[in-house]
Coordinates of C-alpha atoms in Angstrom, one line a residue:
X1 CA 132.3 117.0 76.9
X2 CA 132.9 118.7 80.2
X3 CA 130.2 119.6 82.6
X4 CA 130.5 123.7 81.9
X5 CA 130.0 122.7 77.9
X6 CA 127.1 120.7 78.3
X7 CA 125.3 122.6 80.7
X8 CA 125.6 125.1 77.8
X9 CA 124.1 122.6 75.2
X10 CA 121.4 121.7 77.7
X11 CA 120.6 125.6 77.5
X12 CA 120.7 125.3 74.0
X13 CA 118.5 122.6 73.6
X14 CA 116.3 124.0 76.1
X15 CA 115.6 127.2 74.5
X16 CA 115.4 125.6 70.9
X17 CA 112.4 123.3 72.5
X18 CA 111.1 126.3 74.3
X19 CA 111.3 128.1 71.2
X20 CA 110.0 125.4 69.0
X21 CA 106.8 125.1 71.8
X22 CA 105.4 128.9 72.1
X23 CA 105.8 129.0 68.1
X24 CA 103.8 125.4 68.0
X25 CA 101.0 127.4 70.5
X26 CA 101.2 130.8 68.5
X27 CA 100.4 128.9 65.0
X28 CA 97.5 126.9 67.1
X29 CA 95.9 129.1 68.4
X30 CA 96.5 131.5 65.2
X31 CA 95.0 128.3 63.0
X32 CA 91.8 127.9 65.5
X33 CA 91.4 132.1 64.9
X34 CA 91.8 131.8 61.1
X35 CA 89.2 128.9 61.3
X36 CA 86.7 130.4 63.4
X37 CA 87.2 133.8 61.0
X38 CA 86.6 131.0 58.0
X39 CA 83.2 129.6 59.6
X40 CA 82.1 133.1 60.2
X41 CA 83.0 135.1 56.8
X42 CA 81.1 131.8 54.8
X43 CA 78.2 132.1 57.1
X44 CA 77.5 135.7 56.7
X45 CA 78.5 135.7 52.8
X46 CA 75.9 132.6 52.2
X47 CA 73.3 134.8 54.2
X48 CA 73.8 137.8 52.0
X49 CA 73.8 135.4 48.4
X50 CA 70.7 133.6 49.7
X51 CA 69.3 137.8 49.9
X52 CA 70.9 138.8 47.1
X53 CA 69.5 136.1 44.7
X54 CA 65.7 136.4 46.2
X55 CA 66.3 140.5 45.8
X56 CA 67.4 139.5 42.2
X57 CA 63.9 137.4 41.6
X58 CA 61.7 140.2 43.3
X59 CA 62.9 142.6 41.0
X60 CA 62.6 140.9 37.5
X61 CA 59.0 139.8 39.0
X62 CA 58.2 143.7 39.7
X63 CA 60.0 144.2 36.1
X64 CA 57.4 142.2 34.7
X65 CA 54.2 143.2 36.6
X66 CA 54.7 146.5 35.7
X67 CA 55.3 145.5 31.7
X68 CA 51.8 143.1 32.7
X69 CA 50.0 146.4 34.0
X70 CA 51.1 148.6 30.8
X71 CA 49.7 145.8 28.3
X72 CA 46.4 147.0 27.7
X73 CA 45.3 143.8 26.3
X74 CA 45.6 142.6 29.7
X75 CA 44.8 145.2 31.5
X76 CA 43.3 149.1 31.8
X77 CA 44.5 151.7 34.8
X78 CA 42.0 154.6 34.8
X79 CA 41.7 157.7 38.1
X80 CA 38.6 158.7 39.2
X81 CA 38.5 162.1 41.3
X82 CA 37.4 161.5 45.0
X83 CA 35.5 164.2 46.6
X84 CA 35.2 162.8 49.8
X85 CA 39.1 162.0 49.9
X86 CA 40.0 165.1 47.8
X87 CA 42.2 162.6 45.4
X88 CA 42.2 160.5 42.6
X89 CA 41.5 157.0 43.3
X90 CA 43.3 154.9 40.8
X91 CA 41.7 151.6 38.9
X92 CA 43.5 148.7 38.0
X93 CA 40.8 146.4 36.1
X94 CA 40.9 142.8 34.2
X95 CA 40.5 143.9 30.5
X96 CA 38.6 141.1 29.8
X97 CA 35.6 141.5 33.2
X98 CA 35.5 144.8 34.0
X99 CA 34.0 143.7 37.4
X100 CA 37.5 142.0 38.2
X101 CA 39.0 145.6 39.3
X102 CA 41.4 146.9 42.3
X103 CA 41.2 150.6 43.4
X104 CA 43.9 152.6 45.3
X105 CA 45.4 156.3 46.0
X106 CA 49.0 157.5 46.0
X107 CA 49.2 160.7 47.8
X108 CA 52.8 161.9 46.6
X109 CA 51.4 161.5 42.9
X110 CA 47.6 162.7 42.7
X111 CA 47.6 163.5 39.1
X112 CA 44.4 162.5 36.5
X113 CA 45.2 159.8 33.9
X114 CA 44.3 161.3 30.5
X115 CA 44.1 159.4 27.1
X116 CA 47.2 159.8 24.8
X117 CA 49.6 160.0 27.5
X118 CA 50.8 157.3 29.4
X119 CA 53.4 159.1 31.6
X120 CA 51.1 159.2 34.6
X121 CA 50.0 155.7 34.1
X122 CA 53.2 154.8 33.7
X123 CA 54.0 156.1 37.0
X124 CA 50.5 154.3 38.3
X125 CA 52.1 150.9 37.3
X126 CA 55.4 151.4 38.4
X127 CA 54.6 152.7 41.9
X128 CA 51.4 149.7 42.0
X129 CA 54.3 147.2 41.4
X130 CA 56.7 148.7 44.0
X131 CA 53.7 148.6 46.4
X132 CA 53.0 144.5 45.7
X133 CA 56.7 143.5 46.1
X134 CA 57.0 145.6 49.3
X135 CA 53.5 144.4 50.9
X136 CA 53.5 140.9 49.3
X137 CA 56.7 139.6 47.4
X138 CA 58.9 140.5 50.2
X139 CA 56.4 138.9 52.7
X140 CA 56.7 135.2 50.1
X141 CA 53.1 135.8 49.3
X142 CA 50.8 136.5 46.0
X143 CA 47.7 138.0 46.6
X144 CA 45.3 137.9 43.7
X145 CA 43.9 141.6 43.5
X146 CA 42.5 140.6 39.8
X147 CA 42.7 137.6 38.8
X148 CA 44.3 137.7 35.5
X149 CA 46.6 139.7 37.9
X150 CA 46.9 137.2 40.4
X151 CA 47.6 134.3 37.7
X152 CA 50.2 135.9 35.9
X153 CA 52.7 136.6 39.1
X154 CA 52.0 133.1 40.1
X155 CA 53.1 131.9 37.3
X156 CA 56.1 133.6 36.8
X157 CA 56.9 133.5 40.6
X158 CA 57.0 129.7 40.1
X159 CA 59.3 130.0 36.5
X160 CA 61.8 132.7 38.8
X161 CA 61.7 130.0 41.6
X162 CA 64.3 129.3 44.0
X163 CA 67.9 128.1 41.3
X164 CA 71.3 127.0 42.7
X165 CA 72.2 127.9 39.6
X166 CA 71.5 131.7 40.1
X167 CA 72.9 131.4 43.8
X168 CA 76.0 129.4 42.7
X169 CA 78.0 132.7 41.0
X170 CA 76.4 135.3 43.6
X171 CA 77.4 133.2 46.7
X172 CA 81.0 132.4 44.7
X173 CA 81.4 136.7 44.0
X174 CA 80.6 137.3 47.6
X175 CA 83.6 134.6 48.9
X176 CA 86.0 135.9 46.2
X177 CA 85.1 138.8 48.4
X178 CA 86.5 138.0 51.2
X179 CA 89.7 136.6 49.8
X180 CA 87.8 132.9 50.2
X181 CA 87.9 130.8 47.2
X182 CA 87.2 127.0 48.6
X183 CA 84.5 124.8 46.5
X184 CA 81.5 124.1 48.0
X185 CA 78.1 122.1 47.3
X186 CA 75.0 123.0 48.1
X187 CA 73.0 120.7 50.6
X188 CA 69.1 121.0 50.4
X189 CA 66.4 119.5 52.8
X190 CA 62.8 118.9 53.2
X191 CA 62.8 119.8 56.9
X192 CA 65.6 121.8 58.5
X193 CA 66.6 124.2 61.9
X194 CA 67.6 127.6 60.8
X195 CA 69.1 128.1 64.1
X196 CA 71.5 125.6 63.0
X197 CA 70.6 122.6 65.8
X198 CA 70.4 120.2 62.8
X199 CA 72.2 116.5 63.2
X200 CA 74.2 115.6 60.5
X201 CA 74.9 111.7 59.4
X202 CA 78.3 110.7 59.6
X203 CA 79.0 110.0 55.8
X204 CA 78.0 113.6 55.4
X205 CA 80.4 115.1 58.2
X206 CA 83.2 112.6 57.1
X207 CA 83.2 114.4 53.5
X208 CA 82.4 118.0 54.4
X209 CA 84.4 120.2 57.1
X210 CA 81.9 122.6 57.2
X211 CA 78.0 123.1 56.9
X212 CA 76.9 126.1 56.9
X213 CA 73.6 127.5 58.4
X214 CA 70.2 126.9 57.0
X215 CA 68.4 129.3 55.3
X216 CA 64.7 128.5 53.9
X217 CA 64.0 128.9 50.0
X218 CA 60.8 129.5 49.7
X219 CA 60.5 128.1 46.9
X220 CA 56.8 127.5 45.0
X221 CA 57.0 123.8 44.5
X222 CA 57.5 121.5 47.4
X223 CA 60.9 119.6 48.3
X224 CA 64.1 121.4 49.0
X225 CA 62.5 123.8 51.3
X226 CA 65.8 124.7 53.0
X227 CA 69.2 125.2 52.1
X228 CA 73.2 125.2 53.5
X229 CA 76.4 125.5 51.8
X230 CA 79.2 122.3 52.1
X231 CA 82.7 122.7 52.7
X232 CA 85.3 119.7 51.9
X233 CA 88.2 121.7 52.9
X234 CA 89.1 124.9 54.0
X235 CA 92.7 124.2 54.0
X236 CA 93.6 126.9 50.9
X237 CA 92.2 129.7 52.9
X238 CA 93.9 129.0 56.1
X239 CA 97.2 128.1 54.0
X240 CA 96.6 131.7 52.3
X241 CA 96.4 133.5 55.6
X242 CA 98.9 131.5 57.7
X243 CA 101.7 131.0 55.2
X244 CA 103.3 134.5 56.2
X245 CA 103.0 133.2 60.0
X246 CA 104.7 130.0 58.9
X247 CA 107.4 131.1 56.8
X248 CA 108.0 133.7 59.6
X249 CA 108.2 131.3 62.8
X250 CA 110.3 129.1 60.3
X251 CA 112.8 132.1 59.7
X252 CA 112.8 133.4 63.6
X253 CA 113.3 129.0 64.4
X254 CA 115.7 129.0 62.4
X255 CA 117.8 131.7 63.3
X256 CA 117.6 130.8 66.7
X257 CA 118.6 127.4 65.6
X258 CA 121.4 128.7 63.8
X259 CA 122.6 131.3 66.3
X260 CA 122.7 128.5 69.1
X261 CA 124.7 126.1 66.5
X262 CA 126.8 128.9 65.8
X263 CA 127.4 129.3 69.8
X264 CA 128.0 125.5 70.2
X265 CA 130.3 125.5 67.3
X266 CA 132.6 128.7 69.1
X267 CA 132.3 127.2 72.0
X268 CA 133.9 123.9 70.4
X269 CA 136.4 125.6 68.5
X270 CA 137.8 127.5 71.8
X271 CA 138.0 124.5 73.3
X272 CA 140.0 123.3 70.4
X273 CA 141.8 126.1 70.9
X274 CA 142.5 125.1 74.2
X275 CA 143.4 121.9 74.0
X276 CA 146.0 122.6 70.7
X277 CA 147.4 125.2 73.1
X278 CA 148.3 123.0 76.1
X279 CA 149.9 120.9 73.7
X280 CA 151.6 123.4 72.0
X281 CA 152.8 124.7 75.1
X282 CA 153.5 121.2 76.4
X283 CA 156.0 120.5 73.4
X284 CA 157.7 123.6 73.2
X285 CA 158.2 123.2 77.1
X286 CA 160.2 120.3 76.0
X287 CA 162.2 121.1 73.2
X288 CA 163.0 124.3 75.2
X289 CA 164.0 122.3 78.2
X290 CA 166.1 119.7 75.9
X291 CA 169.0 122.4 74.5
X292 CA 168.8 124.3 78.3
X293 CA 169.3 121.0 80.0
X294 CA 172.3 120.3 77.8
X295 CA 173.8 122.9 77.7
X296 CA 173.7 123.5 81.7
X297 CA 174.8 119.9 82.1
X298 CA 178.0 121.1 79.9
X299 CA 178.2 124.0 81.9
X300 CA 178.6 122.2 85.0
X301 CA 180.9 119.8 83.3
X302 CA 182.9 123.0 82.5
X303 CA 182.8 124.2 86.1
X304 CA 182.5 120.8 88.4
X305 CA 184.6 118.0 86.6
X306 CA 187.9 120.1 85.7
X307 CA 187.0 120.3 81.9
X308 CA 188.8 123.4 81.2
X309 CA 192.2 121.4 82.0
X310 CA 191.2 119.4 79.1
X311 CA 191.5 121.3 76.2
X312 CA 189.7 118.5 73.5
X313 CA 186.8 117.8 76.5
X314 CA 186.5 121.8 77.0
X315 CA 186.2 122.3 72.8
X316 CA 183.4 119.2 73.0
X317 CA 181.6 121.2 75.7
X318 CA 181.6 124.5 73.9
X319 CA 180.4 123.3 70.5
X320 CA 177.6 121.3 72.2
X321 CA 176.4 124.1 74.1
X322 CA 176.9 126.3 70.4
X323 CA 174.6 123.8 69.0
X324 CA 172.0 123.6 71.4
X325 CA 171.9 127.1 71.7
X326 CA 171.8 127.7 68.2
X327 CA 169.0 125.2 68.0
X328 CA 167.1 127.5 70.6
X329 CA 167.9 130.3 68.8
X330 CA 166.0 128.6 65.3
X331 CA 163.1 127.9 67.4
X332 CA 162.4 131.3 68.6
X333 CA 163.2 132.8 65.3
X334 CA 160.9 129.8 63.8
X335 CA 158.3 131.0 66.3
X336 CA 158.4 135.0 65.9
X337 CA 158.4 134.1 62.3
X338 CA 155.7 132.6 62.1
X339 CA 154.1 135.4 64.5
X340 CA 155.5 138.3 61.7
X341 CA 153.8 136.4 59.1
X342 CA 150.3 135.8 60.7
X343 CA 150.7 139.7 61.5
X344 CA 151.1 140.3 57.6
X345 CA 154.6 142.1 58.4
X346 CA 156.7 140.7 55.5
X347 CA 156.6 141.2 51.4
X348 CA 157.1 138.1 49.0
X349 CA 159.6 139.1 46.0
X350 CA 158.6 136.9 43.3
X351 CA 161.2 136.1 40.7
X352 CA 162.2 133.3 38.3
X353 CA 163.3 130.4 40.5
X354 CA 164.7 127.0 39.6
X355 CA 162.6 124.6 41.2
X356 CA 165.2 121.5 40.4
X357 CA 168.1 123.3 41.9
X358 CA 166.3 123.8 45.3
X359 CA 164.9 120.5 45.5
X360 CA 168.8 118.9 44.4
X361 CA 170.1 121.3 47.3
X362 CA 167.6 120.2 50.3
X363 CA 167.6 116.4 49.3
X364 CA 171.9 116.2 49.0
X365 CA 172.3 118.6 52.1
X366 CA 169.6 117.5 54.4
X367 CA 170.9 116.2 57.5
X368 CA 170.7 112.8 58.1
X369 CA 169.7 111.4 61.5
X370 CA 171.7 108.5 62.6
X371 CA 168.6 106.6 63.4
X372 CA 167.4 106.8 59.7
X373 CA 168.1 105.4 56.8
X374 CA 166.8 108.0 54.4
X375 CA 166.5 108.1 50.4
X376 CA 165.0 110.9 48.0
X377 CA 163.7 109.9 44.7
X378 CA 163.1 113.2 42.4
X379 CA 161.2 113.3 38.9
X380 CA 160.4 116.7 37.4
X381 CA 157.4 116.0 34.6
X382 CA 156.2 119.2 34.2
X383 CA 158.7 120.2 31.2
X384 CA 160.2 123.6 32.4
X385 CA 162.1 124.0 35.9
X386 CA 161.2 127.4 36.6
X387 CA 158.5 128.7 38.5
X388 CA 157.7 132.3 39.5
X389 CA 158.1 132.6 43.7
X390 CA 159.9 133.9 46.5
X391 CA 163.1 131.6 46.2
X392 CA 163.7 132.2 50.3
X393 CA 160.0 131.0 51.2
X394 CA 159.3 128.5 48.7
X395 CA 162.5 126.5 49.9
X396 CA 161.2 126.5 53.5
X397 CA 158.2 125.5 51.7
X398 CA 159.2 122.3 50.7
X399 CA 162.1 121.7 53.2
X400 CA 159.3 121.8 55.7
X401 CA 157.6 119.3 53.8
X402 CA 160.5 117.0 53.7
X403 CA 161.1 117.9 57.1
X404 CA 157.5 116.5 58.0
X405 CA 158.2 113.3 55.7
X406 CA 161.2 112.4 57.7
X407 CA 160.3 113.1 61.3
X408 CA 156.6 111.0 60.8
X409 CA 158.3 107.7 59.0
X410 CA 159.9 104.9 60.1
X411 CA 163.6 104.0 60.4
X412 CA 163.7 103.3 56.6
X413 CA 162.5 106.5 54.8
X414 CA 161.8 106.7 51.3
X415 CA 160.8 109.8 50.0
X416 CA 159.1 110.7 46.2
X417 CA 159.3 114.3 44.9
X418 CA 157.4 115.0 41.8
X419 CA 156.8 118.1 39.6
X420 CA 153.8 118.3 36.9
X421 CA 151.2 120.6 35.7
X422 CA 147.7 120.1 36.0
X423 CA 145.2 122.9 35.4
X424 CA 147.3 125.5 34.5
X425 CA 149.2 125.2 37.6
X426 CA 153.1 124.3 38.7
X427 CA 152.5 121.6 41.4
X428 CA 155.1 120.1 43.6
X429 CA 154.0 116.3 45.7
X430 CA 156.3 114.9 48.4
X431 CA 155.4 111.8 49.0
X432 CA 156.4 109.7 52.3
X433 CA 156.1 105.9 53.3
X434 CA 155.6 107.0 57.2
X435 CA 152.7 106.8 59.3
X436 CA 150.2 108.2 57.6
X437 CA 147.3 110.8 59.1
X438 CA 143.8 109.8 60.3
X439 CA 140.8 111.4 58.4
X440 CA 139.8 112.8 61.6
X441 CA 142.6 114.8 61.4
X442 CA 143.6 115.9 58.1
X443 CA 141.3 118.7 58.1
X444 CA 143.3 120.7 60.8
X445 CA 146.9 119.7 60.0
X446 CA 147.3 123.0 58.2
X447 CA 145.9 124.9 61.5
X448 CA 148.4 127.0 63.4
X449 CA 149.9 124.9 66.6
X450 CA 147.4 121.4 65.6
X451 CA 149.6 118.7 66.1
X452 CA 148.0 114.9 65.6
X453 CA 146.9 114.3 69.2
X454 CA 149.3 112.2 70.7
X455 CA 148.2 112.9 75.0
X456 CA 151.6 114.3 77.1
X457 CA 154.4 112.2 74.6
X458 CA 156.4 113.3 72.4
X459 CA 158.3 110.5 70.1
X460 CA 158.1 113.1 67.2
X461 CA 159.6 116.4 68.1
X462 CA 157.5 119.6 66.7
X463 CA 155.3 122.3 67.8
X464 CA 152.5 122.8 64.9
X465 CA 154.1 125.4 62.6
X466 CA 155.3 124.0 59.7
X467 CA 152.7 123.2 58.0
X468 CA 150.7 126.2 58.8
X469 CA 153.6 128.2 57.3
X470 CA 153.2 126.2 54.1
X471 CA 149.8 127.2 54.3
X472 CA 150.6 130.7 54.6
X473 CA 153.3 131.1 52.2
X474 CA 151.1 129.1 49.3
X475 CA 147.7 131.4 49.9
X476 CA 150.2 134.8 49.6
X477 CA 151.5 133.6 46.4
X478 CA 147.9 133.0 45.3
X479 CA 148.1 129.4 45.1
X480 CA 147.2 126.1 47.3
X481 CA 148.2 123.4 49.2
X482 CA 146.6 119.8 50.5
X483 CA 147.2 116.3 51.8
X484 CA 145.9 112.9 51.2
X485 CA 146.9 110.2 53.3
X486 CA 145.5 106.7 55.3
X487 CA 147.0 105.7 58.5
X488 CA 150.0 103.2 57.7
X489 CA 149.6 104.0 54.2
X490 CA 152.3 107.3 53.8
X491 CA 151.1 110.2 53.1
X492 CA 151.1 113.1 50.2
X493 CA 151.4 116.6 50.0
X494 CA 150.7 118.8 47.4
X495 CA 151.0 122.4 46.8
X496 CA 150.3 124.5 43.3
X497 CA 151.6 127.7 42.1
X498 CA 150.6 129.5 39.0
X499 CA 152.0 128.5 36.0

């Protein structure tokens, strides 16, 4: 890794941890806000259930002090007219002691109560009842303004006491409410701080993240004079209203992640790019300098040493320098080929082609190094010898493959050619005893210009086409090509056509 590249990582990783950081900060703080909202929202929804079920008790008890007043077993309501008030003073006596009676006015109603028609007493008792809630019930006191009066509302007000169970559903309804829905117990005490300055024991804060305030019951009977809600979690209603935060950061992190991995990975490849590029131009450099070189040096042999008095020593000249230059002239054409076909200019023209005769004519023509001692073995299992391709291409096909088998083995080559189909397809395996490929590289053997990397020498002569023709060629016929092989272990190539 050069400097320039991982400065550029450093960056990368840099920004990731930035990234990773301000998120880590955003969801904090966005967690402490959510948390604070949760101590709030339960706070002010336990202070309206602890109103709403004491508003609940006061009106059954005015309910029922108003049925008390209309039972005239109980009691009577009789008016009186008022001269010195100009209004009729209202009576609201013990049936059983006349002397145990309570007297009053109502301004707004000022109507007579007459026998045989209880509308206006009903009014009397409904508007006497309103009256002792507001003054007294609402204040957490019973005045006794009859005493058969007096008895009854204490007695009730102790059955309609203070319940959890009446709060439970009403404090529940009013979380629900606010989209909260955590359990909670309720936690009652003798003596307590409504300002909330109370001191918890430990076991209790251990099982409970959150205690609400205090808020006093009231109730009749003593014990259990005050009252808080108990939270053991709160972690489903900060879940709820961070999990679109979360899944967002995640998303934006990960894109970021991806888009830097995605940089790192171009910047890798173009330095890949790079390097197969040097090489490429490295090799060609050679094997372009190879055929100039000879054929200046039989140039100068021509010109310097008195060859053209020699007519055999002139011929020998002239068909080296043919050669060579006829070898330079395959390479460009090898090269701009490849060029035409990465540029899509060229058609395939699929026919009928006899596979056996084009692998009988490449293995009994192929030209035989001196160095080499080279010998084709040739077994067609596939049960038909002909195959639908372009005859021209597929034959460069697989003479680049035997090509390759040759130039990567040792002095003694022996090469296996097979035919066979598998999967409904025609497949073709050249198998070499040479030098094998490392895992590292078969991946990229099929890539334009990759040659295994070898530094500045060049035992095997090549400049990274072949094989990507074959790549080229297989993928326009619509079929595939591969390679298996270990280091000093051969290796085989494989490519499959459409049965």
């Amino acid at each position: 890794m050069n400097r320039n590249t991982r400065l550029v990582f450093i960056v990368c990783l840099t920004a990731v941890f930035g990234v990773i950081v301000l998120q880590s900060l955003w969801i904090r703080n966005y967690y402490q806000v959510n948390k604070e909202r949760f101590d709030k929202e339960v706070n002010l929804a336990f202070e309206d259930a602890i109103k709403t079920e004491f508003r609940l008790r006061c009106d059954t008890l005015e309910n029922l002090m108003c049925q008390f007043l209309m039972d005239t077993t109980q009691m009577t309501i009789t008016s009186k007219w008022s001269e010195k008030d100009s209004t009729h003073v209202y009576y609201v006596t013990n049936k059983k002691d006349p002397k145990d009676s309570y007297n009053f006015s109502i301004k707004l109603l000022n109507l007579p109560i007459v026998p045989q028609n209880d509308s206006v007493k009903q009014l009397v008792a409904r508007h006497y009842a309103r009256a002792y809630r507001e003054e007294d019930f609402d204040r957490h006191v019973i005045y006794f303004h009859t005493q058969n009066l007096g008895k009854y509302i204490g007695a009730r007000a102790k059955e309609f006491s203070f319940d959890t169970l009446r709060l439970r559903p009403i404090y529940q309804q009013l979380l629900a409410e606010r989209g909260i829905r955590e359990s909670f117990v309720f936690y009652m005490r003798d003596e307590d701080s409504t300002v909330n300055r109370s001191r918890f024991p430990d076991s209790l804060l251990s099982r409970y993240s959150l205690i609400t305030k205090s808020f006093p019951t009231y109730k009749v009977e003593k014990g259990g004079n005050y009252i808080r809600a108990a939270f053991p979690s709160h972690g489903n209603f900060l879940f709820g209203k961070m999990i679109g935060m979360i899944i967002a950061s995640a998303v934006l992190l990960a894109l970021v992640v991806l888009a830097l991995l995605y940089l790192l990975r171009i910047i890798r490849r173009e330095k890949k790019l790079s390097a197969i590029k040097n090489d490429f131009i490295s090799n060609i450099s050679h094997e372009l300098k190879t055929p100039i070189a000879t054929v200046a040096a039989a140039v100068e042999a021509l010109e310097g040493f008195d060859a053209l008095k020699d007519p055999q020593r002139t011929k020998r000249y002239l068909h080296i320098s043919r050669t060579e230059l006829q070898r330079l002239a395959d390479m460009v054409n090898k090269i701009l080929n490849i060029a035409a076909y990465e540029r899509q200019e060229f058609e395939l023209k699929p026919e009928r082609v006899n596979i056996d005769a084009i692998i009988e004519e490449l293995t009994s023509q192929y030209p035989l190094p001196a160095a080499k001692n080279i010998s084709f073995q040739y077994n067609n299992q596939a049960g038909t010898s002909s195959v639908m391709a372009d005859p021209l291409h597929l034959h460069n096909v697989i003479s680049n493959l035997i090509d390759n088998a040759v130039k990567y083995s040792g002095p003694n080559v022996a090469i296996d050619i097979n035919c066979y189909i598998e999967k409904q397809h025609f497949i073709v395996t050249v198998k070499d005893d040479g030098i094998g490929i490392a895992a590292g590289d078969l991946p990229y053997i099929f890539d334009k210009f990759y040659r295994v990397p070898s530094g500045n020498i060049h035992k095997v002569k090549g400049h990274g086409l072949g094989l990507s023709y074959v790549k080229h060629i297989m993928e326009k016929h619509g079929g595939w090509c591969l390679a298996e092989s270990r280091p000093g272990k051969g290796s085989i190539f494989k490519i499959g056509l459409q049965a």
